Amino acid sequence: MADIYRWRLAPDDLATRRQLRALGLRPGGQNVVAELHRPRRRREPLVAYLYRVDRAKPVRPMTPARAAALAAAMRARRTCPNCRTDVGYCIPRSLGMCVTCHDTPSS
């Protein structure tokens, strides 16, 4: 079983995925070493998984193919399925279309 640490009491050689990313690292296939629990009132504690920094691997470099795939995915999120225009922002999933199409009454 993984060790459990309370909020802000984890050792410095352990980090979350977000902290590893800030250091330019990734977990690299290693298992979770410990959990970090942040208590909350009348609810379950928030849990963050910790990885060893010394076993982390560098982030894979962005290749032209990966950059193109990411650009295409973001373009698809900005394109309204109704008016087929790039609206310049990610379309809310709750609406399913751009705000202009959503607010325009249909005839």
GROMACS .gro file of C-alpha atoms in nm, residues 41-100:
model
   60
   41ARG     CA    1  -1.502   1.967   0.621
   42ARG     CA    2  -1.785   1.715   0.601
   43ARG     CA    3  -1.650   1.563   0.280
   44GLU     CA    4  -1.394   1.310   0.169
   45PRO     CA    5  -1.039   1.447   0.157
   46LEU     CA    6  -0.888   1.555  -0.172
   47VAL     CA    7  -0.630   1.302  -0.287
   48ALA     CA    8  -0.320   1.367  -0.497
   49TYR     CA    9  -0.090   1.089  -0.615
   50LEU     CA   10   0.282   1.133  -0.562
   51TYR     CA   11   0.570   1.007  -0.775
   52ARG     CA   12   0.945   0.994  -0.711
   53VAL     CA   13   1.129   1.283  -0.874
   54ASP     CA   14   1.453   1.088  -0.916
   55ARG     CA   15   1.276   0.818  -1.123
   56ALA     CA   16   1.087   1.067  -1.343
   57LYS     CA   17   1.179   1.098  -1.709
   58PRO     CA   18   1.203   1.411  -1.923
   59VAL     CA   19   0.892   1.522  -2.110
   60ARG     CA   20   0.888   1.398  -2.467
   61PRO     CA   21   0.967   1.676  -2.716
   62MET     CA   22   0.689   1.822  -2.930
   63THR     CA   23   0.723   1.686  -3.281
   64PRO     CA   24   0.572   1.854  -3.589
   65ALA     CA   25   0.315   1.572  -3.617
   66ARG     CA   26   0.209   1.610  -3.252
   67ALA     CA   27   0.186   1.989  -3.293
   68ALA     CA   28  -0.032   1.946  -3.603
   69ALA     CA   29  -0.260   1.697  -3.424
   70LEU     CA   30  -0.297   1.931  -3.127
   71ALA     CA   31  -0.376   2.226  -3.355
   72ALA     CA   32  -0.640   2.019  -3.539
   73ALA     CA   33  -0.801   1.910  -3.213
   74MET     CA   34  -0.817   2.268  -3.083
   75ARG     CA   35  -0.957   2.389  -3.418
   76ALA     CA   36  -1.232   2.125  -3.391
   77ARG     CA   37  -1.320   2.248  -3.042
   78ARG     CA   38  -1.353   2.606  -3.175
   79THR     CA   39  -1.564   2.522  -3.483
   80CYS     CA   40  -1.940   2.554  -3.440
   81PRO     CA   41  -2.131   2.254  -3.580
   82ASN     CA   42  -2.423   2.482  -3.681
   83CYS     CA   43  -2.261   2.774  -3.863
   84ARG     CA   44  -1.929   2.594  -3.938
   85THR     CA   45  -1.717   2.895  -3.838
   86ASP     CA   46  -1.413   2.916  -3.613
   87VAL     CA   47  -1.552   3.128  -3.330
   88GLY     CA   48  -1.217   3.188  -3.160
   89TYR     CA   49  -1.299   3.016  -2.830
   90CYS     CA   50  -1.368   2.660  -2.719
   91ILE     CA   51  -1.738   2.592  -2.761
   92PRO     CA   52  -1.904   2.502  -2.429
   93ARG     CA   53  -2.006   2.139  -2.420
   94SER     CA   54  -2.321   2.237  -2.232
   95LEU     CA   55  -2.440   2.438  -2.536
   96GLY     CA   56  -2.304   2.221  -2.816
   97MET     CA   57  -2.280   2.525  -3.045
   98CYS     CA   58  -2.142   2.877  -3.038
   99VAL     CA   59  -2.313   3.134  -2.819
  100THR     CA   60  -2.444   3.328  -3.120
   0.00000   0.00000   0.00000
